[in-house]
Short mmCIF file of N, CA and C in Angstrom, two decimals:
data_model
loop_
_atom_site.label_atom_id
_atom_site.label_comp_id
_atom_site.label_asym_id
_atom_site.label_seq_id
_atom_site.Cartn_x
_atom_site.Cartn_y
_atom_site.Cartn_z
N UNK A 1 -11.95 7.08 2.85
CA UNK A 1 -11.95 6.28 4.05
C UNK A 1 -10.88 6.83 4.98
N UNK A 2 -11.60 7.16 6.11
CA UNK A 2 -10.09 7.88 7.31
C UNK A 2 -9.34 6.70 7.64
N UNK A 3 -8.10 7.44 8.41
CA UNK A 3 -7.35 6.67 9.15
C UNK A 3 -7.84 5.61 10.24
N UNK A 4 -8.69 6.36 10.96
CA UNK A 4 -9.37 5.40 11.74
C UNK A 4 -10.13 4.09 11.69
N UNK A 5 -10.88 4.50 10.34
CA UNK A 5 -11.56 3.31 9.71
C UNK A 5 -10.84 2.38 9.23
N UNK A 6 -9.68 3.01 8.51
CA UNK A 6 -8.84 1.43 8.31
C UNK A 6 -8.13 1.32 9.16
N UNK A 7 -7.76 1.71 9.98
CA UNK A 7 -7.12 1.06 11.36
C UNK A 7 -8.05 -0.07 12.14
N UNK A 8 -9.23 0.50 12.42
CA UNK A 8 -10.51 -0.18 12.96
C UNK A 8 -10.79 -1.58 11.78
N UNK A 9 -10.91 -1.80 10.50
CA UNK A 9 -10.80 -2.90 9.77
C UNK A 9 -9.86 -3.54 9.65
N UNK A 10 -8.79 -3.02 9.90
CA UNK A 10 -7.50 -3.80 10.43
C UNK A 10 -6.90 -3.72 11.22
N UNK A 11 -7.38 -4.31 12.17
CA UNK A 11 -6.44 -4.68 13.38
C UNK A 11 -5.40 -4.98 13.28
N UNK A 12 -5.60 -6.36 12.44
CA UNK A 12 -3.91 -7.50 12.59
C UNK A 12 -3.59 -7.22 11.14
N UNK A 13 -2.84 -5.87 10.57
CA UNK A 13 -2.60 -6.27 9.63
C UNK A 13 -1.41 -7.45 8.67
N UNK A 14 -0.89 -8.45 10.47
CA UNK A 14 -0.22 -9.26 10.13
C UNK A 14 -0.50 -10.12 8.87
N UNK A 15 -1.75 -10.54 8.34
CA UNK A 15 -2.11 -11.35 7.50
C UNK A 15 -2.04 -10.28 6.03
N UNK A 16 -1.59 -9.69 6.36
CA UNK A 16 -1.57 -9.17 4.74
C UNK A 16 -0.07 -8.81 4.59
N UNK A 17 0.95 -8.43 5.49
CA UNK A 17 2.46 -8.10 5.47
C UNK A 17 3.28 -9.48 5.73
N UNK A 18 2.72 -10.19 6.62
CA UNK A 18 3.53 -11.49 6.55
C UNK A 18 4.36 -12.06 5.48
N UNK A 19 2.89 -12.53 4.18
CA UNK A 19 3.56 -12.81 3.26
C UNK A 19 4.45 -12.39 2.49
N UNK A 20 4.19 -11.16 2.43
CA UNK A 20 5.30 -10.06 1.79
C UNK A 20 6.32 -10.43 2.21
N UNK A 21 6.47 -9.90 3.78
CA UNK A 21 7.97 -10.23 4.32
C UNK A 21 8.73 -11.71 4.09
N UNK A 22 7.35 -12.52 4.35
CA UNK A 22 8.51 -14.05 4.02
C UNK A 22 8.85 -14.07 2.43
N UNK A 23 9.07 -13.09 1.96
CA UNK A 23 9.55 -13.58 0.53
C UNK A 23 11.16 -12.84 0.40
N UNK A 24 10.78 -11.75 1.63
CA UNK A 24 12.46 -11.23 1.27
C UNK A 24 12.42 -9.83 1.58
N UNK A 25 11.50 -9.21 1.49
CA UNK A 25 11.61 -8.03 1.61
C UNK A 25 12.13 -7.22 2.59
N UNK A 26 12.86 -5.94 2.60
CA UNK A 26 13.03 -5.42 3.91
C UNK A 26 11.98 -4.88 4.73
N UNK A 27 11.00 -3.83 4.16
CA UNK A 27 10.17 -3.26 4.33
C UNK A 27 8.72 -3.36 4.09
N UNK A 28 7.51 -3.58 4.92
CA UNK A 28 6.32 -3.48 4.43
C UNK A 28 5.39 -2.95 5.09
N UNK A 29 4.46 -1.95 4.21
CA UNK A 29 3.61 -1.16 4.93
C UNK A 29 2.80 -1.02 4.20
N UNK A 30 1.33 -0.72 4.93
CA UNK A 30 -0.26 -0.59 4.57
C UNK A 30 -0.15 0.96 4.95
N UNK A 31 -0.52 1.78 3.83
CA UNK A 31 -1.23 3.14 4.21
C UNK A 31 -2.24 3.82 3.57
N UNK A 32 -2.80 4.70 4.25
CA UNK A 32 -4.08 5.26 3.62
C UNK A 32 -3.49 6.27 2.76
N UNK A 33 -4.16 6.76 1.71
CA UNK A 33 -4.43 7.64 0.67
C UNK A 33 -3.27 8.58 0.83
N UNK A 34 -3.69 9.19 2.45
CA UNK A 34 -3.19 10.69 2.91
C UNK A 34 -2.08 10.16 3.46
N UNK A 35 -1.82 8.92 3.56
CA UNK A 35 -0.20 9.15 3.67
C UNK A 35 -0.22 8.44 5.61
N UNK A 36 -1.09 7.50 6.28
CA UNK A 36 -0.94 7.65 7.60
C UNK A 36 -1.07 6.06 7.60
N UNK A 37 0.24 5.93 8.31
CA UNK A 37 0.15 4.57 8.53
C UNK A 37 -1.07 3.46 9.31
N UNK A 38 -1.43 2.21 8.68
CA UNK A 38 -2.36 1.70 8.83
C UNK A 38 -1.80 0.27 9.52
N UNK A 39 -0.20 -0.19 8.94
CA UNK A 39 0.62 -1.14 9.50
C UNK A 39 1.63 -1.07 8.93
N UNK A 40 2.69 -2.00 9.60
CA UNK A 40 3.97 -1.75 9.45
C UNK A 40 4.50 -3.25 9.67
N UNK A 41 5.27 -3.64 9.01
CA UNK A 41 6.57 -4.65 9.10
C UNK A 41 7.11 -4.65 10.67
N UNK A 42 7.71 -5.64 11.36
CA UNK A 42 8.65 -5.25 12.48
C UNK A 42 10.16 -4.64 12.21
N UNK A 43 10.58 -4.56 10.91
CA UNK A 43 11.30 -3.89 10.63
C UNK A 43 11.69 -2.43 10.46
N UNK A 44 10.19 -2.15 10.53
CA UNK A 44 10.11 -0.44 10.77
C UNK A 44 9.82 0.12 11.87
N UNK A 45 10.87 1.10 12.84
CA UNK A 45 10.15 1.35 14.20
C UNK A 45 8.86 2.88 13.45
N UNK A 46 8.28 3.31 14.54
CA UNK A 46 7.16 4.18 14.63
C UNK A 46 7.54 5.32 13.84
N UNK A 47 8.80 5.76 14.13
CA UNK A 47 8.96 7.50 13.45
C UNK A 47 9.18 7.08 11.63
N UNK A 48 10.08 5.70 11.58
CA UNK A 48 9.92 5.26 10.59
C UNK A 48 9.25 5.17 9.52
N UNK A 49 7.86 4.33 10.01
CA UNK A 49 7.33 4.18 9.21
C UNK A 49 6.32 5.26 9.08
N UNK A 50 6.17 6.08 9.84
CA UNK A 50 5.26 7.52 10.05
C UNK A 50 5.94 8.02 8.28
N UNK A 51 7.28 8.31 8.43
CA UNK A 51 8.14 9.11 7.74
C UNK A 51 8.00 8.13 6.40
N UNK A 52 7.74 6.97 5.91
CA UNK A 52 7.98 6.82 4.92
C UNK A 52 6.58 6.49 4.11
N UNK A 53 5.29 6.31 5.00
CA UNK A 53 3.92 6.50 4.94
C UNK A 53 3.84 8.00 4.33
N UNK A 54 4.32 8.65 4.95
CA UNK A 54 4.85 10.28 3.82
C UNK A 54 5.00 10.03 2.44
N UNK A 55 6.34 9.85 2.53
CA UNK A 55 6.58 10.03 1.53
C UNK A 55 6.42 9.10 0.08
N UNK A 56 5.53 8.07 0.40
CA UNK A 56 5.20 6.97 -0.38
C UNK A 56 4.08 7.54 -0.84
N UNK A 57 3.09 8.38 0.04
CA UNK A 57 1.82 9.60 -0.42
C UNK A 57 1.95 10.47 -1.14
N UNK A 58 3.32 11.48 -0.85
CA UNK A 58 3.84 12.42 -1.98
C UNK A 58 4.21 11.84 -3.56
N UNK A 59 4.58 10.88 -3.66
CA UNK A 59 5.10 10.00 -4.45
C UNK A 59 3.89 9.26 -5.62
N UNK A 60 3.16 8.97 -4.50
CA UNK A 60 2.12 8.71 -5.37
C UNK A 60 1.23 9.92 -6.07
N UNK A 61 0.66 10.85 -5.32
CA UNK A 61 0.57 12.37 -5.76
C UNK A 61 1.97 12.68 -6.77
N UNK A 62 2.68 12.50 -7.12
CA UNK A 62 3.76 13.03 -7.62
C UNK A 62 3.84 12.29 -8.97
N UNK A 63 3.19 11.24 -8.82
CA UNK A 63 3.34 10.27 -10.05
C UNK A 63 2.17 10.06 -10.82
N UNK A 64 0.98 10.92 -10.12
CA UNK A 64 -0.42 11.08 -10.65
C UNK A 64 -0.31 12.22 -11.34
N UNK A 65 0.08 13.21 -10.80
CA UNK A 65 0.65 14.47 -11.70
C UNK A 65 1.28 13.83 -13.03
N UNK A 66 2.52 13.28 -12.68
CA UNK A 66 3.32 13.27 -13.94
C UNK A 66 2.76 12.61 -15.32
N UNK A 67 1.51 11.88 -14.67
CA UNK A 67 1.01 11.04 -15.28
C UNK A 67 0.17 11.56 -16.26
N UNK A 68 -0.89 12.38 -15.33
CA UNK A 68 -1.70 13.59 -16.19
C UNK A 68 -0.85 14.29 -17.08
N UNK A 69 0.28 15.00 -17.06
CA UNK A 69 1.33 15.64 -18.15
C UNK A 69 1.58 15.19 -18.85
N UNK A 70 2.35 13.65 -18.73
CA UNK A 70 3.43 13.33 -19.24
C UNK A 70 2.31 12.30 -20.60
N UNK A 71 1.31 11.71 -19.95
CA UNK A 71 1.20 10.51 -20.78
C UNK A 71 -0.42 11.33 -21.04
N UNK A 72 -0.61 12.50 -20.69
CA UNK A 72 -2.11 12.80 -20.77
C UNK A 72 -3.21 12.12 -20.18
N UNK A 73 -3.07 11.65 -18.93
CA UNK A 73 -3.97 10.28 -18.42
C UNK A 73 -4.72 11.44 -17.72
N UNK A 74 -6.47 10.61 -17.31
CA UNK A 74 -7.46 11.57 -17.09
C UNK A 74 -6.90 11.82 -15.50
N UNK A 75 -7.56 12.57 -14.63
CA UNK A 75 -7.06 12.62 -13.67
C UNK A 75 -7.27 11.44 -12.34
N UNK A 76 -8.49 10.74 -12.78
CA UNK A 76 -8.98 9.83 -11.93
C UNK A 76 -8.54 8.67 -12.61
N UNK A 77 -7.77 8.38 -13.38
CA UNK A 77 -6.86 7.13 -14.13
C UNK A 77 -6.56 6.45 -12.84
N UNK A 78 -6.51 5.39 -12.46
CA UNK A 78 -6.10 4.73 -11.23
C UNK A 78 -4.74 4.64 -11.71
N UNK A 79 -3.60 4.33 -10.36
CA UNK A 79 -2.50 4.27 -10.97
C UNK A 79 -2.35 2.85 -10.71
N UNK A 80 -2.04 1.84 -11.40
CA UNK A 80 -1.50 0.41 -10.80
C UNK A 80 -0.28 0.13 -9.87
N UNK A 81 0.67 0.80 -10.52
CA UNK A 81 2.35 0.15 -9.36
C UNK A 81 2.41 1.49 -9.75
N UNK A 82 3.77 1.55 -8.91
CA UNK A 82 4.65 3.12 -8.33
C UNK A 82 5.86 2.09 -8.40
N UNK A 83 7.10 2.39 -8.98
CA UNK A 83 8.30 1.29 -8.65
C UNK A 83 9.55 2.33 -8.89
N UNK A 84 10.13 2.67 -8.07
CA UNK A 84 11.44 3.52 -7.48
C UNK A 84 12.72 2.51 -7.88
N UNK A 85 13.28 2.25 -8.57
CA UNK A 85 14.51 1.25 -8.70
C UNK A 85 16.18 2.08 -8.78
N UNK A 86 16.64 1.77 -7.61
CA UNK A 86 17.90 2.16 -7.99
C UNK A 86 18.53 1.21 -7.78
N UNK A 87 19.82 0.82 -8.47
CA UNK A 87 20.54 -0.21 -8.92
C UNK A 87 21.42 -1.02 -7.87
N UNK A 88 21.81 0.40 -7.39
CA UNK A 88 22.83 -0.31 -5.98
C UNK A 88 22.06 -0.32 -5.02
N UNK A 89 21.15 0.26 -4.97
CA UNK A 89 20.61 -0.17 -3.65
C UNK A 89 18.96 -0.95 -3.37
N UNK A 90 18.22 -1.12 -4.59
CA UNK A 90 17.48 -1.55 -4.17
C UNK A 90 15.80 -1.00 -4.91
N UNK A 91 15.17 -1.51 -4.73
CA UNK A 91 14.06 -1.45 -4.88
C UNK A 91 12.41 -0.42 -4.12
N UNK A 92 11.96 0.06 -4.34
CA UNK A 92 10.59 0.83 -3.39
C UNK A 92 9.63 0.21 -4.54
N UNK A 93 8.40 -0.44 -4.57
CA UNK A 93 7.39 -0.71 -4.88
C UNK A 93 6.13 -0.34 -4.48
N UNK A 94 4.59 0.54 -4.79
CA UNK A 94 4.00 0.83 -4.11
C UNK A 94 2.90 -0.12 -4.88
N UNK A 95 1.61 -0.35 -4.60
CA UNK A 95 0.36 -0.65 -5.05
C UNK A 95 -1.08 -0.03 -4.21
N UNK A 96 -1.88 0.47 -4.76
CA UNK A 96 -3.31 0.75 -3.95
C UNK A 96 -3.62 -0.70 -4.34
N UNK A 97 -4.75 -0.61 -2.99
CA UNK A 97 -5.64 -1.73 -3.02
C UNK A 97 -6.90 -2.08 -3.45
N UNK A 98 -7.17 -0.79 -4.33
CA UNK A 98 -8.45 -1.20 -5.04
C UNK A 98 -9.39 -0.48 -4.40
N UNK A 99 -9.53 0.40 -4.69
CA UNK A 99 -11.01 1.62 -4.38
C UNK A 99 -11.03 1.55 -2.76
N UNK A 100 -9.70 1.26 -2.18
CA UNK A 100 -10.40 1.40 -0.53
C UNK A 100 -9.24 2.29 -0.35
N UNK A 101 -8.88 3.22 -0.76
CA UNK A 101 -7.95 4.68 -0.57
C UNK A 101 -6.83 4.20 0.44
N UNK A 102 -6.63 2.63 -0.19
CA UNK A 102 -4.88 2.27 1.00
C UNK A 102 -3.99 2.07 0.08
N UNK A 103 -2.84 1.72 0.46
CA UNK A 103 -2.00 1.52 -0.54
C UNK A 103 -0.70 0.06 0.37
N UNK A 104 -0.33 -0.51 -0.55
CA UNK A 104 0.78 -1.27 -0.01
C UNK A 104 1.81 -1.03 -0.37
N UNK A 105 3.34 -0.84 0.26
CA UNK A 105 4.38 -0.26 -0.21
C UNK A 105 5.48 -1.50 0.46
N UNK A 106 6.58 -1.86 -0.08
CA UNK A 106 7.78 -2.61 -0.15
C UNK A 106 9.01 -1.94 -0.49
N UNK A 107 9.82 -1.99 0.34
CA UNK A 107 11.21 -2.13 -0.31
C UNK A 107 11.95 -3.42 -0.02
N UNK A 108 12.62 -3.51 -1.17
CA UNK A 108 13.63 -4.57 -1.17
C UNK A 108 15.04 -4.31 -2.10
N UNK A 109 15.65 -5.18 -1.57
CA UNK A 109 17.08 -5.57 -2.01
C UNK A 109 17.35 -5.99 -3.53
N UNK A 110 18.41 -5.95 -3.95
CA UNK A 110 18.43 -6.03 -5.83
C UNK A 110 18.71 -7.86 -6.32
N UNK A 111 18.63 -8.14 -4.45
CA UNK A 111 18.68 -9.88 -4.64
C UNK A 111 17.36 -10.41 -4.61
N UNK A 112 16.49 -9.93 -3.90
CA UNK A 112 15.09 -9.72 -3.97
C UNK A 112 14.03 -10.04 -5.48
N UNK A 113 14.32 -11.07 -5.81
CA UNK A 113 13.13 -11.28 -7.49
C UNK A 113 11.89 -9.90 -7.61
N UNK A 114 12.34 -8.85 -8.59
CA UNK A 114 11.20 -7.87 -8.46
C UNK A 114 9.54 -8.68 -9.27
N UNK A 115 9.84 -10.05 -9.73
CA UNK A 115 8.87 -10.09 -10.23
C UNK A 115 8.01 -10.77 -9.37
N UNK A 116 8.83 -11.64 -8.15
CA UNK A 116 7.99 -12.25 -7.02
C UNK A 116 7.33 -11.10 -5.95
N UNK A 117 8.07 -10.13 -5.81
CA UNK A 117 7.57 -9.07 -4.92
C UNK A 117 5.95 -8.63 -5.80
N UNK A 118 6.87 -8.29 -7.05
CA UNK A 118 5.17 -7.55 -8.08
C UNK A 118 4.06 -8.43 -8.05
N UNK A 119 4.12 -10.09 -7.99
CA UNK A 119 3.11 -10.65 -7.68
C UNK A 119 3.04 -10.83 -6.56
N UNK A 120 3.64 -10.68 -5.53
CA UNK A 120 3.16 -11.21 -3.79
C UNK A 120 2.18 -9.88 -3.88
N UNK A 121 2.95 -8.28 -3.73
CA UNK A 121 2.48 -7.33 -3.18
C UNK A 121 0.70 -7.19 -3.99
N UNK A 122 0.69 -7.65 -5.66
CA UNK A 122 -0.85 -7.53 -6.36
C UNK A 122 -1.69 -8.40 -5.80
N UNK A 123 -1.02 -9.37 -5.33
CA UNK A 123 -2.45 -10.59 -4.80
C UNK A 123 -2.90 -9.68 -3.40
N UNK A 124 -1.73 -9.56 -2.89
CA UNK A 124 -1.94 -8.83 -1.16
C UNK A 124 -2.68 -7.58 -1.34
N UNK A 125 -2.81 -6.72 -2.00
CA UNK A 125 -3.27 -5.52 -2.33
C UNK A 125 -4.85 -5.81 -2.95
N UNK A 126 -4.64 -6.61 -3.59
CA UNK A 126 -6.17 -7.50 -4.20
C UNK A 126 -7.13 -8.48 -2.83
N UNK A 127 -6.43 -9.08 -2.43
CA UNK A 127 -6.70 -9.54 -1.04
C UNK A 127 -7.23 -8.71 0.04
N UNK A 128 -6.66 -7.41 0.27
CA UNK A 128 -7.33 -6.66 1.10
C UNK A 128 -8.02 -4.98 0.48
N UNK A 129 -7.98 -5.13 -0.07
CA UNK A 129 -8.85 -4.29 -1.27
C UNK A 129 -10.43 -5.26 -1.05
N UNK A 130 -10.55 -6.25 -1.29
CA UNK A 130 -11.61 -6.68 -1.01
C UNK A 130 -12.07 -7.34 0.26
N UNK A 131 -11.09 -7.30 1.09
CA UNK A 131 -11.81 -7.47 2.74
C UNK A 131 -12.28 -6.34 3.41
N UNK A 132 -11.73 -5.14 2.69
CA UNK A 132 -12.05 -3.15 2.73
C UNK A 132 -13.29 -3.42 2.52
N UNK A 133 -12.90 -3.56 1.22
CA UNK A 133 -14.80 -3.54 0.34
C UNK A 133 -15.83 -4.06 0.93
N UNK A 134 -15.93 -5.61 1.00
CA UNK A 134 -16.80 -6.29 1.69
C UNK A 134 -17.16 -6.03 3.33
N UNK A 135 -16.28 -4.95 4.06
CA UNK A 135 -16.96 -4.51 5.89
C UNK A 135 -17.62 -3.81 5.11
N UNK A 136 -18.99 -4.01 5.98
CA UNK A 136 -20.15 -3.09 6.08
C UNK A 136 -19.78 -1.46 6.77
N UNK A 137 -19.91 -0.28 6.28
CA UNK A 137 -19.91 0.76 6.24
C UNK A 137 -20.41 1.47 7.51
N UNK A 138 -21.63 0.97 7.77
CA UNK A 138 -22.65 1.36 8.57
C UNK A 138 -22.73 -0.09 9.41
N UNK A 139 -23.31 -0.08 10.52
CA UNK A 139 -23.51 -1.09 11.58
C UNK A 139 -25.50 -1.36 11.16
N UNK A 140 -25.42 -2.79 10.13
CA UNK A 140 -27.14 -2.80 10.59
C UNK A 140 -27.64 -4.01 11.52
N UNK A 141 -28.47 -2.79 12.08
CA UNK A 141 -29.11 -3.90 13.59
C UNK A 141 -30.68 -3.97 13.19
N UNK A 142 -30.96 -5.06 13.74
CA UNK A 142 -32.31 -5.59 13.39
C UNK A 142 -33.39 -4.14 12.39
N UNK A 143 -34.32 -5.00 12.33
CA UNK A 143 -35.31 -3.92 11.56
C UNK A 143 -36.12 -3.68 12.73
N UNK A 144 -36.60 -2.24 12.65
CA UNK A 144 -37.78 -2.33 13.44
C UNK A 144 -39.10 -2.19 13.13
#
């Protein structure tokens, strides 16, 4: 699915970052597969979140690799969470949304409950994983 297309299915991706943010988080962003932002938190300006839509893509590529090596997983193994934890500073959480090639990513603070983030960000990722799924692909207009 391109950039465009999920840009075009989401307009407002306010209804899917909102909740995130009212729980605490600093950071929240929707991106596609390849790494291109789809939405952003008001906490992130543009070059921002361009730059961390990056590297949340490498990361995930980086952790699909390790995954195939390390644990022998097939290559199309879906990955569930991505979770970056460093102590003093904080938290990075990623999730895909379920066969629609986006992903949701968070950072937060070490005051931040990682287990309220891990369930806000799976419902939200589950939530629009299937509003992906369910737009029609193609535009159908009457039969003729």
């Amino acid at each position: 699915m391109s950039q465009s297309t999920l840009s075009q299915q989401i307009p407002d991706p306010s209804w899917v970052l909102d909740p995130i943010i009212e729980i605490g988080v600093r950071h929240a962003l929707i991106l596609s597969a390849d790494g291109i932002v789809v939405g952003a938190s008001g906490s992130l300006g543009r070059d921002e979140s361009e730059g961390m839509a990056a590297m949340v893509s490498a990361l995930h590529g980086a952790a699909r690799a390790a995954a195939v090596v390390s644990l022998e997983a097939p290559e199309e193994t879906p990955i569930s969470t991505i979770t970056v934890q460093l102590d003093a500073c904080g938290t990075l959480m990623v999730m895909p949304t379920g066969g629609a090639n986006a992903f949701i990513a968070a950072s937060f603070s070490t005051d931040v409950p990682m287990n309220i983030v891990a369930h806000t960000l799976a419902r939200q990722a589950k939530n629009l994983g299937e509003a992906l799924m369910s737009i029609p692909t193609r535009s159908s207009g009457p039969a003729s």
